[in-house]
Short mmCIF file of C-alpha atoms in Angstrom, two decimals:
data_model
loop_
_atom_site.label_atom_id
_atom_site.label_comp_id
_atom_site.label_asym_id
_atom_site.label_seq_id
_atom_site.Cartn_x
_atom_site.Cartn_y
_atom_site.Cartn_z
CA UNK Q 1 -10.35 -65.58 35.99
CA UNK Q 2 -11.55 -61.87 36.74
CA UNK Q 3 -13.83 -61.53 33.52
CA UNK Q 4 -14.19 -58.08 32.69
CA UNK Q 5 -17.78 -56.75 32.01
CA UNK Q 6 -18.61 -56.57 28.57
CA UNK Q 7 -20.32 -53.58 27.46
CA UNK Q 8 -24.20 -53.95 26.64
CA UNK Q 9 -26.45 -52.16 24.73
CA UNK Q 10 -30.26 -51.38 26.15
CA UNK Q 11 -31.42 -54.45 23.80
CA UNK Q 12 -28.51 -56.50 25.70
CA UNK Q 13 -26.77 -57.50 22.41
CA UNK Q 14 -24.16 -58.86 24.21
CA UNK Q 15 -25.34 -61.39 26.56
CA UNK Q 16 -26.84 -62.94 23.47
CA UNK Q 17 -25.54 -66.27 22.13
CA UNK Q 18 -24.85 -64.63 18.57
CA UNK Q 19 -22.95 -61.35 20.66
CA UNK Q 20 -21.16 -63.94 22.13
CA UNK Q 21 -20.17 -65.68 18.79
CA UNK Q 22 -19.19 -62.32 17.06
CA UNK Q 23 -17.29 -61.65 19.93
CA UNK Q 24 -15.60 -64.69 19.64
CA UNK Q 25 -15.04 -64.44 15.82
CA UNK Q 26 -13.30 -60.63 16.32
CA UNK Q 27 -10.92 -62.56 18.80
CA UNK Q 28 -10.16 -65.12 17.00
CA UNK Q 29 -9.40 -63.49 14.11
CA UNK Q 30 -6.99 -61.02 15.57
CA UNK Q 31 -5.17 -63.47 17.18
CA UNK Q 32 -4.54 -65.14 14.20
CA UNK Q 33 -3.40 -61.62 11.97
CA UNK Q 34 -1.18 -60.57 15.06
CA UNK Q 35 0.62 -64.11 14.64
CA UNK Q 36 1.04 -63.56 10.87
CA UNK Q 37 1.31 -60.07 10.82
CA UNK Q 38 2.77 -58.70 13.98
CA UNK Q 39 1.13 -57.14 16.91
CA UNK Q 40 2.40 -53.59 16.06
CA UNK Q 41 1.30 -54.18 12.11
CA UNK Q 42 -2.49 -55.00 12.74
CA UNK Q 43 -4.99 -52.35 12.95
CA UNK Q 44 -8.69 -52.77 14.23
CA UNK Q 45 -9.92 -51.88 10.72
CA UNK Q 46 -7.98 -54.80 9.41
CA UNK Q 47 -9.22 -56.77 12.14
CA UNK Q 48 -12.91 -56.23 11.58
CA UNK Q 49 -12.39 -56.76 7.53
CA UNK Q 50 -10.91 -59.98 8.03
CA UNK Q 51 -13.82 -60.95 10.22
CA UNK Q 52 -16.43 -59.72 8.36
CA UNK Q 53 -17.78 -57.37 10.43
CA UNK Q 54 -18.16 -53.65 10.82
CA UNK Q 55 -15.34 -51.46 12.15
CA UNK Q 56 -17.58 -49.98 14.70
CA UNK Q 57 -18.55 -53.44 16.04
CA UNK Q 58 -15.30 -54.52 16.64
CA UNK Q 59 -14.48 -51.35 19.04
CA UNK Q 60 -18.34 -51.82 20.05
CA UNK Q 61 -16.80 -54.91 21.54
CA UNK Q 62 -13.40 -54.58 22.33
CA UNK Q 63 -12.72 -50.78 22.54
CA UNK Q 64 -9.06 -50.98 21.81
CA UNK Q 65 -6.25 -53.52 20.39
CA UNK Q 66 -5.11 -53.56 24.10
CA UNK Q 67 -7.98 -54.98 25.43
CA UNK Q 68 -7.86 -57.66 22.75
CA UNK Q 69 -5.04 -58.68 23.99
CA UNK Q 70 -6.02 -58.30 27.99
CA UNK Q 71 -8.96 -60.70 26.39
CA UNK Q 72 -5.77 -63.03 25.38
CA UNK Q 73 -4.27 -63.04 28.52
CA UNK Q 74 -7.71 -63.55 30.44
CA UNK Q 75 -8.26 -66.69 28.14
CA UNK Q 76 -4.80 -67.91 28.72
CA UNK Q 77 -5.21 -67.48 32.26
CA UNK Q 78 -8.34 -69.61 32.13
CA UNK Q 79 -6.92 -72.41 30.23
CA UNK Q 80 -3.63 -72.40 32.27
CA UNK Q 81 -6.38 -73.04 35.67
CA UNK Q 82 -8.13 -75.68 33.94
CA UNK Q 83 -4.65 -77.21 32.71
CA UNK Q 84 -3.39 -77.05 36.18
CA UNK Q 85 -6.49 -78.61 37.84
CA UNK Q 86 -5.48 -82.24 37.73
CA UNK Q 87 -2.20 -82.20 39.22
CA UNK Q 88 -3.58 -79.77 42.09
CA UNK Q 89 -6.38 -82.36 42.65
CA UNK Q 90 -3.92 -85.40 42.48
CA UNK Q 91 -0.62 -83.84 44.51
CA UNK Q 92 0.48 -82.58 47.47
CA UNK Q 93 3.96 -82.44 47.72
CA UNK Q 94 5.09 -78.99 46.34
CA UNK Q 95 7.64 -79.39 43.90
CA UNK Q 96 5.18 -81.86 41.86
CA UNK Q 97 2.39 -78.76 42.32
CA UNK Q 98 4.81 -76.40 41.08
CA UNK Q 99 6.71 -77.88 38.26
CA UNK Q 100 2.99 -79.21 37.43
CA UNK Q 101 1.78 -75.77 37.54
CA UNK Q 102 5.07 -74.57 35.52
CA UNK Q 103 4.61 -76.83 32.73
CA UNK Q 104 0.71 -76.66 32.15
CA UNK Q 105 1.60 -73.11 31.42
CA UNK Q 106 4.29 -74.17 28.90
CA UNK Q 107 1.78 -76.09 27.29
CA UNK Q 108 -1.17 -73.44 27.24
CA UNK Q 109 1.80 -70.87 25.72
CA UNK Q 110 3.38 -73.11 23.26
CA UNK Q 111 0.23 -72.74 20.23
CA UNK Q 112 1.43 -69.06 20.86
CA UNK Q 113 5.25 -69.26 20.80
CA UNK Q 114 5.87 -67.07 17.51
CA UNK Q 115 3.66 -64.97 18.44
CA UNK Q 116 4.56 -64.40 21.67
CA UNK Q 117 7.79 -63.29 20.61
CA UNK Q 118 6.67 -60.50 18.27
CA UNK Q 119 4.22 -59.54 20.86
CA UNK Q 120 6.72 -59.39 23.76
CA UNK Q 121 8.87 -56.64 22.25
CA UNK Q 122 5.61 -54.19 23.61
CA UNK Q 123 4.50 -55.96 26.56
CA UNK Q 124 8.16 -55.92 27.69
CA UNK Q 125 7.59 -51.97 28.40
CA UNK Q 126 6.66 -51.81 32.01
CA UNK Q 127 4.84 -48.58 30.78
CA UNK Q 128 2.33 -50.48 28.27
CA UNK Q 129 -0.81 -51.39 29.45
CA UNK Q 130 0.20 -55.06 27.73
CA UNK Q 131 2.87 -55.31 30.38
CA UNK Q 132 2.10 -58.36 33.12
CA UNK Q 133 2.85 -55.74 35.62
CA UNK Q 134 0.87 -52.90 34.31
CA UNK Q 135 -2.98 -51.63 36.46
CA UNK Q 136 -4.45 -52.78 33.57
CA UNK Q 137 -3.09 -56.27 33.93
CA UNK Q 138 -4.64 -56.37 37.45
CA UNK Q 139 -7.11 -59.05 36.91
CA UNK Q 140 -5.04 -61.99 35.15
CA UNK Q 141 -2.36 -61.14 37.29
CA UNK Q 142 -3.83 -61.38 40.56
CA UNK Q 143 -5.33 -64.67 39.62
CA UNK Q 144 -2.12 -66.17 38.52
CA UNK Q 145 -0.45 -65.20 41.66
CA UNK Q 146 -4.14 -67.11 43.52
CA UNK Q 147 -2.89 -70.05 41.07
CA UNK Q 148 0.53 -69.92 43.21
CA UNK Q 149 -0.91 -69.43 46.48
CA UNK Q 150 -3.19 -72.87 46.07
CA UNK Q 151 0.17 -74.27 44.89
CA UNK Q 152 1.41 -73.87 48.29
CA UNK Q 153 -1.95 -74.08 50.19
CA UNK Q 154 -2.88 -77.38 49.38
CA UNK Q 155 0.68 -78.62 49.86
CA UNK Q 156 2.34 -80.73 52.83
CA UNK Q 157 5.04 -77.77 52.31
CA UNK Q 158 5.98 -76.41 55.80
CA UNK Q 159 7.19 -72.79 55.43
CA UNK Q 160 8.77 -69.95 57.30
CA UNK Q 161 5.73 -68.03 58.82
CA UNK Q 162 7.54 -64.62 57.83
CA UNK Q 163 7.80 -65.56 54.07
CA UNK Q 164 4.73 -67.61 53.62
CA UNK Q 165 2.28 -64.85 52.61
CA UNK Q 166 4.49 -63.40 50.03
CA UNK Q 167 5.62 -66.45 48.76
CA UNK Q 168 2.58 -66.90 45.80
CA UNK Q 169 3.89 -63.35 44.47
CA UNK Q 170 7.72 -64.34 44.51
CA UNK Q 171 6.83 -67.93 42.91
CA UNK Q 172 4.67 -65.75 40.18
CA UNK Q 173 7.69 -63.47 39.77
CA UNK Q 174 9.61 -66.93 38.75
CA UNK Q 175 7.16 -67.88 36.44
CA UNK Q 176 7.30 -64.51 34.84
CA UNK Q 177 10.83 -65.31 34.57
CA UNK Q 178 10.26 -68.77 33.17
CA UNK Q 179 8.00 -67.31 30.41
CA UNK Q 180 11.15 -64.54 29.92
CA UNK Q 181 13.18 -67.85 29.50
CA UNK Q 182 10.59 -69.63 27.18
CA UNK Q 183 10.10 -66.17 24.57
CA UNK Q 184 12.88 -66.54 24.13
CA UNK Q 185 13.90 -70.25 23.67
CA UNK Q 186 15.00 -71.10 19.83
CA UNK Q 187 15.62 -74.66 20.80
CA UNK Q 188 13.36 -77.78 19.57
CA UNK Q 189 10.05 -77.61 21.19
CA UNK Q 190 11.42 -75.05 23.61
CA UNK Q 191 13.04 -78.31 25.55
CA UNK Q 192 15.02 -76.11 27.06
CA UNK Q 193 12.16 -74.15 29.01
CA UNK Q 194 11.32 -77.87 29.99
CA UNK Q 195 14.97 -78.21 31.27
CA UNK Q 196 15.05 -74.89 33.21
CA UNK Q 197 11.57 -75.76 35.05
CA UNK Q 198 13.10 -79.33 35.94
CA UNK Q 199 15.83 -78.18 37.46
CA UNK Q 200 14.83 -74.49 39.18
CA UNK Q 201 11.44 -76.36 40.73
CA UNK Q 202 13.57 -79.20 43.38
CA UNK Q 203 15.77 -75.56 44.00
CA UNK Q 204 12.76 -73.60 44.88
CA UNK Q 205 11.30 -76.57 46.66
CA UNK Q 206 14.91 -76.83 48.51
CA UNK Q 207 15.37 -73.04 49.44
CA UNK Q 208 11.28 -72.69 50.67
CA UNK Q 209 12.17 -75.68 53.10
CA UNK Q 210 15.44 -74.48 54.30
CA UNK Q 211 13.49 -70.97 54.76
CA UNK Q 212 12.84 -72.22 57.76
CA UNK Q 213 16.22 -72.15 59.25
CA UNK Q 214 16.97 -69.37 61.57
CA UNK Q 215 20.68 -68.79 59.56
CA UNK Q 216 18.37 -68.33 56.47
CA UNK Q 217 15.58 -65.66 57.79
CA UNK Q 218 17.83 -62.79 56.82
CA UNK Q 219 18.10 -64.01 53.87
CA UNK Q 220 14.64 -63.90 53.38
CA UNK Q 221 13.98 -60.67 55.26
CA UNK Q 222 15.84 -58.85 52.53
CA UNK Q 223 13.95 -60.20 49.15
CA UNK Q 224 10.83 -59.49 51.01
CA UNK Q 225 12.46 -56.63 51.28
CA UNK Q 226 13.72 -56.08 47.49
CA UNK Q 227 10.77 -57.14 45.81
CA UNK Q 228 8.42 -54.29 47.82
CA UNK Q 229 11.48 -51.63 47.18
CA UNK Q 230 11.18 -52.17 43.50
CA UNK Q 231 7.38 -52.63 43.12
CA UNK Q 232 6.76 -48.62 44.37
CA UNK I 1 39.08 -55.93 25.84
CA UNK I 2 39.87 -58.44 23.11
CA UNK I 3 40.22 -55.90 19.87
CA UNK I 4 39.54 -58.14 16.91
CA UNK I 5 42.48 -57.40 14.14
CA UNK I 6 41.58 -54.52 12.59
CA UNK I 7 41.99 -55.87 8.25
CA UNK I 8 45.20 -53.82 6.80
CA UNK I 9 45.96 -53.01 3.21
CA UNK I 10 49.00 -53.48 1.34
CA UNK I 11 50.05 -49.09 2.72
CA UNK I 12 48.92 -50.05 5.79
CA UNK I 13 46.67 -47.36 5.96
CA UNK I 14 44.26 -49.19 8.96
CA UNK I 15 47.36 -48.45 11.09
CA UNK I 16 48.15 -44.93 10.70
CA UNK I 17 46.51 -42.03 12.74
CA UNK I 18 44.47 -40.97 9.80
CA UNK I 19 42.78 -44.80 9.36
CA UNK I 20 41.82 -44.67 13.06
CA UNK I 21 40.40 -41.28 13.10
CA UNK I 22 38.59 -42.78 10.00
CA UNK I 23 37.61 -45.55 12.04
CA UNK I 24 36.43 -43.59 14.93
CA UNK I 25 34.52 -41.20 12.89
CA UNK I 26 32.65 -44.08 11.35
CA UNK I 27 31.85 -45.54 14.90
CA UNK I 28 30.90 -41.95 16.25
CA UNK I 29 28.24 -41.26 13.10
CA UNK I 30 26.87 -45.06 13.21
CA UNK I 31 25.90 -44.82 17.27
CA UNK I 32 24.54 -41.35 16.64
CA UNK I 33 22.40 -43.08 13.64
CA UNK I 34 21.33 -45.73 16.20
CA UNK I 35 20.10 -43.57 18.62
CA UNK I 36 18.30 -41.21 16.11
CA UNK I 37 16.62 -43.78 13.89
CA UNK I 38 17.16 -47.04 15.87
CA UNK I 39 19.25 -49.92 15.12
CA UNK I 40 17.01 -51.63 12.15
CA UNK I 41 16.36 -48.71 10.69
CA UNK I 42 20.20 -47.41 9.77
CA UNK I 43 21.83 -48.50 6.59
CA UNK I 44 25.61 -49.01 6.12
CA UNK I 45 25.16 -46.57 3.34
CA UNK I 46 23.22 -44.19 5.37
CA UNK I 47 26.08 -44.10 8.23
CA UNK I 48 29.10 -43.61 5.24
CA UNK I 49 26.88 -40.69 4.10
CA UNK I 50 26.46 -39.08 7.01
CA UNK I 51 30.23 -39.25 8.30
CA UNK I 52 30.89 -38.40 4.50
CA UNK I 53 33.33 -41.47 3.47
CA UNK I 54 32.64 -43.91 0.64
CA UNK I 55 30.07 -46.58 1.39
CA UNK I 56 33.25 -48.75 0.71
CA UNK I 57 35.21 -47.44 2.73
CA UNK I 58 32.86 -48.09 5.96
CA UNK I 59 32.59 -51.73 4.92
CA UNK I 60 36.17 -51.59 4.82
CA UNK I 61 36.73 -50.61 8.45
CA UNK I 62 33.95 -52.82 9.80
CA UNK I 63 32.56 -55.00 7.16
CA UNK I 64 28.80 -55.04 8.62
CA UNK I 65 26.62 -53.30 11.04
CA UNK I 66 27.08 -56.38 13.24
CA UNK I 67 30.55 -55.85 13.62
CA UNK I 68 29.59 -51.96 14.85
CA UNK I 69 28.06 -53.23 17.28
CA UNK I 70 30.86 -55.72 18.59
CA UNK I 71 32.76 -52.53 18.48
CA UNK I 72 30.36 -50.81 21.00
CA UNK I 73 30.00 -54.00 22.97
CA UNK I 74 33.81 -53.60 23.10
CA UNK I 75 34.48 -50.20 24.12
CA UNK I 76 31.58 -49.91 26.48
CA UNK I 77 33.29 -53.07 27.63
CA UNK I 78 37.05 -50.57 28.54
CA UNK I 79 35.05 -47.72 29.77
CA UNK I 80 33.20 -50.37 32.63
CA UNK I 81 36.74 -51.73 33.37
CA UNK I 82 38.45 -47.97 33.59
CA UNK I 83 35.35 -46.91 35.84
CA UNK I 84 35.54 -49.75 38.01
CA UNK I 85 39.10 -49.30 38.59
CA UNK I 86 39.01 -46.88 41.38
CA UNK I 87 36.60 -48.86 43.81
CA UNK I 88 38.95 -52.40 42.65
CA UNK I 89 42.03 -50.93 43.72
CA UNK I 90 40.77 -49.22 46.91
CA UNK I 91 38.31 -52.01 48.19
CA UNK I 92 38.60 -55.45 49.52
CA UNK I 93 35.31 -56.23 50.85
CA UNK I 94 33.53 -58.21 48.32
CA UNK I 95 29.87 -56.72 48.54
CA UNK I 96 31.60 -53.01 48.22
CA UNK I 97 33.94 -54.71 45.12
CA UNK I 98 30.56 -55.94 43.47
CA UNK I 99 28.42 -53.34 44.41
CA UNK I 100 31.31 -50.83 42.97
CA UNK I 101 31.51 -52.68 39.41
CA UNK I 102 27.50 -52.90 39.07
CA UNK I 103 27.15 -49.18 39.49
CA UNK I 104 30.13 -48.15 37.43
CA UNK I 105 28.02 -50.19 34.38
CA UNK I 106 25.09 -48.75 34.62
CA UNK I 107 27.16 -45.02 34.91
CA UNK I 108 29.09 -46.27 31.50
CA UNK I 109 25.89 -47.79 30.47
CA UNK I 110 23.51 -44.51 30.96
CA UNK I 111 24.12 -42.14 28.01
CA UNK I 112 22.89 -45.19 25.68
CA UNK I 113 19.80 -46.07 28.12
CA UNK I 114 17.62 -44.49 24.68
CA UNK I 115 19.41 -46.46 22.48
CA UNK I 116 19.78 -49.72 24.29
CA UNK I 117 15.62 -49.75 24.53
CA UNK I 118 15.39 -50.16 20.83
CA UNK I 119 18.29 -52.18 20.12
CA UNK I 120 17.39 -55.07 22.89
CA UNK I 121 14.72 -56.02 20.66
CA UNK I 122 17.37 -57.26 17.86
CA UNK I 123 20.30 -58.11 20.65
CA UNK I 124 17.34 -60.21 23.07
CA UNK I 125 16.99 -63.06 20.09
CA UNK I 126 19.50 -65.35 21.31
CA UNK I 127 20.39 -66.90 17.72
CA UNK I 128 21.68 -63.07 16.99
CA UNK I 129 24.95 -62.70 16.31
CA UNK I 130 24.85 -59.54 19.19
CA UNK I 131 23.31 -61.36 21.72
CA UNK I 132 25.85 -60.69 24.94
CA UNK I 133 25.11 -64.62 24.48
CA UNK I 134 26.00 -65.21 21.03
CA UNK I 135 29.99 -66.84 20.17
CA UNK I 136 29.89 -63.75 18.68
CA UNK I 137 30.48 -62.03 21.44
CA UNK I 138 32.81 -64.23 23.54
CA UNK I 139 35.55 -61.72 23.34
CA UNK I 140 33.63 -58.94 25.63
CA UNK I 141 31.59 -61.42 27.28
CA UNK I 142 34.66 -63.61 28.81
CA UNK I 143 36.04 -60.06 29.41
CA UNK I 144 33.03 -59.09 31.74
CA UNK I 145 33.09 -62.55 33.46
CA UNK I 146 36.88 -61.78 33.85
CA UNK I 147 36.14 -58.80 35.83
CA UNK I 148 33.77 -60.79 38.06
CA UNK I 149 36.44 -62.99 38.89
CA UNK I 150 38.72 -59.93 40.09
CA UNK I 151 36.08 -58.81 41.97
CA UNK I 152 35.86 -62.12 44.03
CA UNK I 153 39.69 -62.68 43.97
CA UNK I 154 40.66 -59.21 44.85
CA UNK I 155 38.11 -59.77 48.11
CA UNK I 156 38.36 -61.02 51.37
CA UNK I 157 35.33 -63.17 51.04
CA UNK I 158 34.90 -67.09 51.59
CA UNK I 159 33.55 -68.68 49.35
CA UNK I 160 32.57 -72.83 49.25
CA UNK I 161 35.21 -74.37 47.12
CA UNK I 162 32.64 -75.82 44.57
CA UNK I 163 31.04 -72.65 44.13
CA UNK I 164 34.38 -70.61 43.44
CA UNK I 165 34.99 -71.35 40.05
CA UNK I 166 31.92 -70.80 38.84
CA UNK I 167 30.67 -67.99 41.08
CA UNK I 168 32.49 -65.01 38.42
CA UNK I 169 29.71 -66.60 35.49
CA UNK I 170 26.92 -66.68 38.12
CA UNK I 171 27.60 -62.79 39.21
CA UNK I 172 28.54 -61.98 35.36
CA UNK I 173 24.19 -64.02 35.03
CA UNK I 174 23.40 -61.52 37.68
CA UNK I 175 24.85 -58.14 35.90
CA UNK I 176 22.86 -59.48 32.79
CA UNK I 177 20.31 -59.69 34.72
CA UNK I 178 20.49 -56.11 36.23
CA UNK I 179 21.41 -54.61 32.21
CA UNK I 180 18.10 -56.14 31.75
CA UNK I 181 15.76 -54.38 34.10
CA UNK I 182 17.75 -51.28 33.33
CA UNK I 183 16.72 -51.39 29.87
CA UNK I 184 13.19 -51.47 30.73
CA UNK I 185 14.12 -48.99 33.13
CA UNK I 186 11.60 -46.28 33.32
CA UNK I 187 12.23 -43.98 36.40
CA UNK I 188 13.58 -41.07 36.43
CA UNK I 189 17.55 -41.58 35.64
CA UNK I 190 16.86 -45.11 36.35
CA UNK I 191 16.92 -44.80 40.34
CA UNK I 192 15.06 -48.24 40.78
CA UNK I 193 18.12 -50.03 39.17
CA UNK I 194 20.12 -48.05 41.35
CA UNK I 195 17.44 -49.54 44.44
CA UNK I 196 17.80 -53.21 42.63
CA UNK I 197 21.92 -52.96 42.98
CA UNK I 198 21.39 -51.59 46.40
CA UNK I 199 18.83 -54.52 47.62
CA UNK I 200 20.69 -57.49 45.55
CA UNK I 201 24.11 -56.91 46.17
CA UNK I 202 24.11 -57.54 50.31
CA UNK I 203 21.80 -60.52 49.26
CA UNK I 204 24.17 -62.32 47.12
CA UNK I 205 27.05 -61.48 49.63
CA UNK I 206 25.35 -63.30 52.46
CA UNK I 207 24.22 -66.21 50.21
CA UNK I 208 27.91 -66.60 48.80
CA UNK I 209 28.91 -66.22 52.99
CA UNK I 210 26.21 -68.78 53.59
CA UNK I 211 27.43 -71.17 50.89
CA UNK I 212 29.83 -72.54 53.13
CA UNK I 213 27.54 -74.04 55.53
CA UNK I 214 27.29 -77.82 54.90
CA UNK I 215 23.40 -77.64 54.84
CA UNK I 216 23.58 -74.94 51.13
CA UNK I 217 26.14 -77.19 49.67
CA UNK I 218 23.41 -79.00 47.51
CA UNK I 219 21.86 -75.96 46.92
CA UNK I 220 25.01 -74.82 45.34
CA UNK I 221 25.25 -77.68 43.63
CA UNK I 222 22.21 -77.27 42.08
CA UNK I 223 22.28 -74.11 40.98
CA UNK I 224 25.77 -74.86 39.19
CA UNK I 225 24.05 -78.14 37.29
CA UNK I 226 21.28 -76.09 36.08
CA UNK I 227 23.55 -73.36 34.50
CA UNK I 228 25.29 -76.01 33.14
CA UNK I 229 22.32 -77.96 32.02
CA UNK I 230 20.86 -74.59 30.02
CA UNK I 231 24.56 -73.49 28.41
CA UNK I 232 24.43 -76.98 26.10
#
C-alpha cells in the first residue's frame, strides 16, 4: 500500500489527471510486452514506442524497468487488500481468514500466470532488486506481511505469546511459498495451488493452536530462531 | 544409482574401455559447456566439437542433451551416496545421520553451484523431462529417497508408525527444499545453507520425536494427505 512518490516537475506534471493517464498507459503497456515478450527481452525504448510516447517520458516516469515492475507489485498488493477485504470483514475464525487471504491472492495472480513465470526466473535472485526479499521490495512487502498480521488480529485465534509477534512474517513466508508452488503449477487453472492452500491452511491453523502447548514451545523457539539466522 | 543400459553395437564397442573413456570424455566436455555457456545455450554439435568426436557419435552415447543431464543427475547422485558413507556407517543418532547426508550434498553439490543457477531455470518447469520431479528422473530420485530411508532405519530414533513409511519422501521434500535455497545461494561459499542445515535439522528431529505424542498424530496425518493430495 506504501505508494512511492512520483517524481514532479516545477509545473507538477504529475499530479495532473493526464500525468496520471500517461503514467498509466506506460504501465500498462509494459505489462502487456513483458507477457508477450519476456521480462528480460523488453527494453524501455520498446516500451515507450509501443505506447506512443517519448523515451525520455517513460524514464521521466518510471526511471528504470525495475521500478515498473515494483509499480506491478505495488498494484498487486493493492488489489490483493481490496480482494481480501470481504472475508476479513465477514470472518473470524483463522483458517477461513487465511485460506481467504490465500486464495484472493491466487485470484489477483492468476491474469498474470504466464507471465509470472518468465518473470520469476529474475526475481528468484535474492540479489535483484525484483526479488520479494530485496530493500527495494520494502514497501509491498511490509504491507503484505500487515495483510497477515490483521489475519490473525481480528481472529478468535488464541496463540502462544512467544510466537505471536512473528507469526504475520512466518505466515507471509508461506505465502511466498504458495506463490513458489503456484509459478510453477502446469495443472488446469492451477487447481492444484487451490489444493495445496486447502489442505496447508487447517495445518497451519492446527500447529498455531497447538503452539500453545508447553511440549511444543521449543519447537517454536527454534524457527523463531531459523528464520532470524537466515534473514542476516 | 540406477545406470540406464548404456545402447551396444553389433562389436560391442559401448562396452570396452575405449567406448567408456569415449563416454566420459563426452560427459566431461558437455558439463564444462554448461557451465561456460549455460545449459540452453550448448548444442549437441557444439559439445562433439569440442571433445573432438563425430556429432554422431555423441548422439550415439547419449542420444540427447536430456539424457546428459540424467547422467549428471546420476553420478552426482554416487558421489552424495560415497560422501555420506562415512557419517552412515559411524553414526546412529538420527539428527547427526541427517544432518551428515545434507551436508555431504551440498559438498558434492558445490563445484556446480555456477552451473546449477542457470540450469534451474530449465530443470524448475515441472513438465521438464529434468525436473528432480519428472518420471524422468525416477531412477536418481527413488535413489535419494532410498538414502533417506537408511538414514532413518540406520537410527535410533522413534518414529509414529503412520509417519514411518512416508517420513524418507518427506526428508527427501526437505533436501529439495534445501538444493533449492542453495541455488539461490548467494553468500560467500554458501554459509547460510550451511546455517539453514544447521537450524532445520534439530527441528525436524524433535518434530519426528514429537510425532509420537497422541495430540501430533492428526497433524501427521495431515501433512501425509496433503503430499499425497499434490503427487496426483
Amino acid at each position: 500500500m506504501t505508494d512511492q512518490p512520483v517524481p514532479t516537475t516545477a509545473a507538477g506534471e504529475a499530479t495532473t489527471a493526464r500525468g496520471e493517464q500517461t503514467r498509466q498507459l506506460i504501465l500498462e503497456t509494459a505489462m502487456r510486452l513483458f507477457r508477450e515478450r519476456g521480462y528480460a527481452r523488453t527494453t524501455m525504448r520498446a516500451i515507450a514506442q509501443e505506447a506512443g510516447v517519448a523515451v525520455g517520458n517513460a524514464y521521466y516516469y518510471f526511471g528504470s524497468k525495475e521500478r515498473l515492475i515494483q509499480e506491478f507489485y505495488n498494484r498487486t498488493q493493492r488489489e490483493h487488500l481490496a480482494a481480501a477485504r470481504p472475508v476479513l470483514d465477514r470472518e473470524s475464525d483463522f483458517a477461513a481468514r487465511l485460506a481467504g487471504v490465500l486464495h484472493a491472492a491466487i485470484d489477483v495472480l492468476t491474469p498474470s500466470h504466464d507471465f509470472a513465470a518468465s518473470f520469476f526466473k529474475v526475481a528468484a535472485e535474492p540479489s535483484s532488486p525484483l526479488s520479494p526479499f530485496s530493500p527495494e521490495s520494502a514497501g509491498p512487502r511490509q504491507a503484505s506481511i500487515d495483510l497477515f498480521a490483521e489475519v490473525l488480529t481480528g481472529s478468535t485465534a488464541k496463540v502462544d505469546p512467544e510466537l505471536r509477534p512473528h507469526l504475520p512474517e512466518l505466515l507471509w513466508l508461506a505465502y511466498m511459498g504458495t506463490v513458489l508452488y503456484w509459478v510453477y503449477d502446469r495443472s488446469p487453472g492451477q487447481a492444484r495451488t487451490r489444493t495445496l492452500i486447502n489442505g496447508a491452511v487447517p495445518l497451519i491453523d492446527r500447529l498455531v493452536t497447538l503452539s500453545r502447548l508447553r511440549v511444543l514451545r521449543p519447537v517454536t523457539r527454534q524457527i523463531i530462531d531459523l528464520v532470524r539466522a537466515l534473514r542476516h
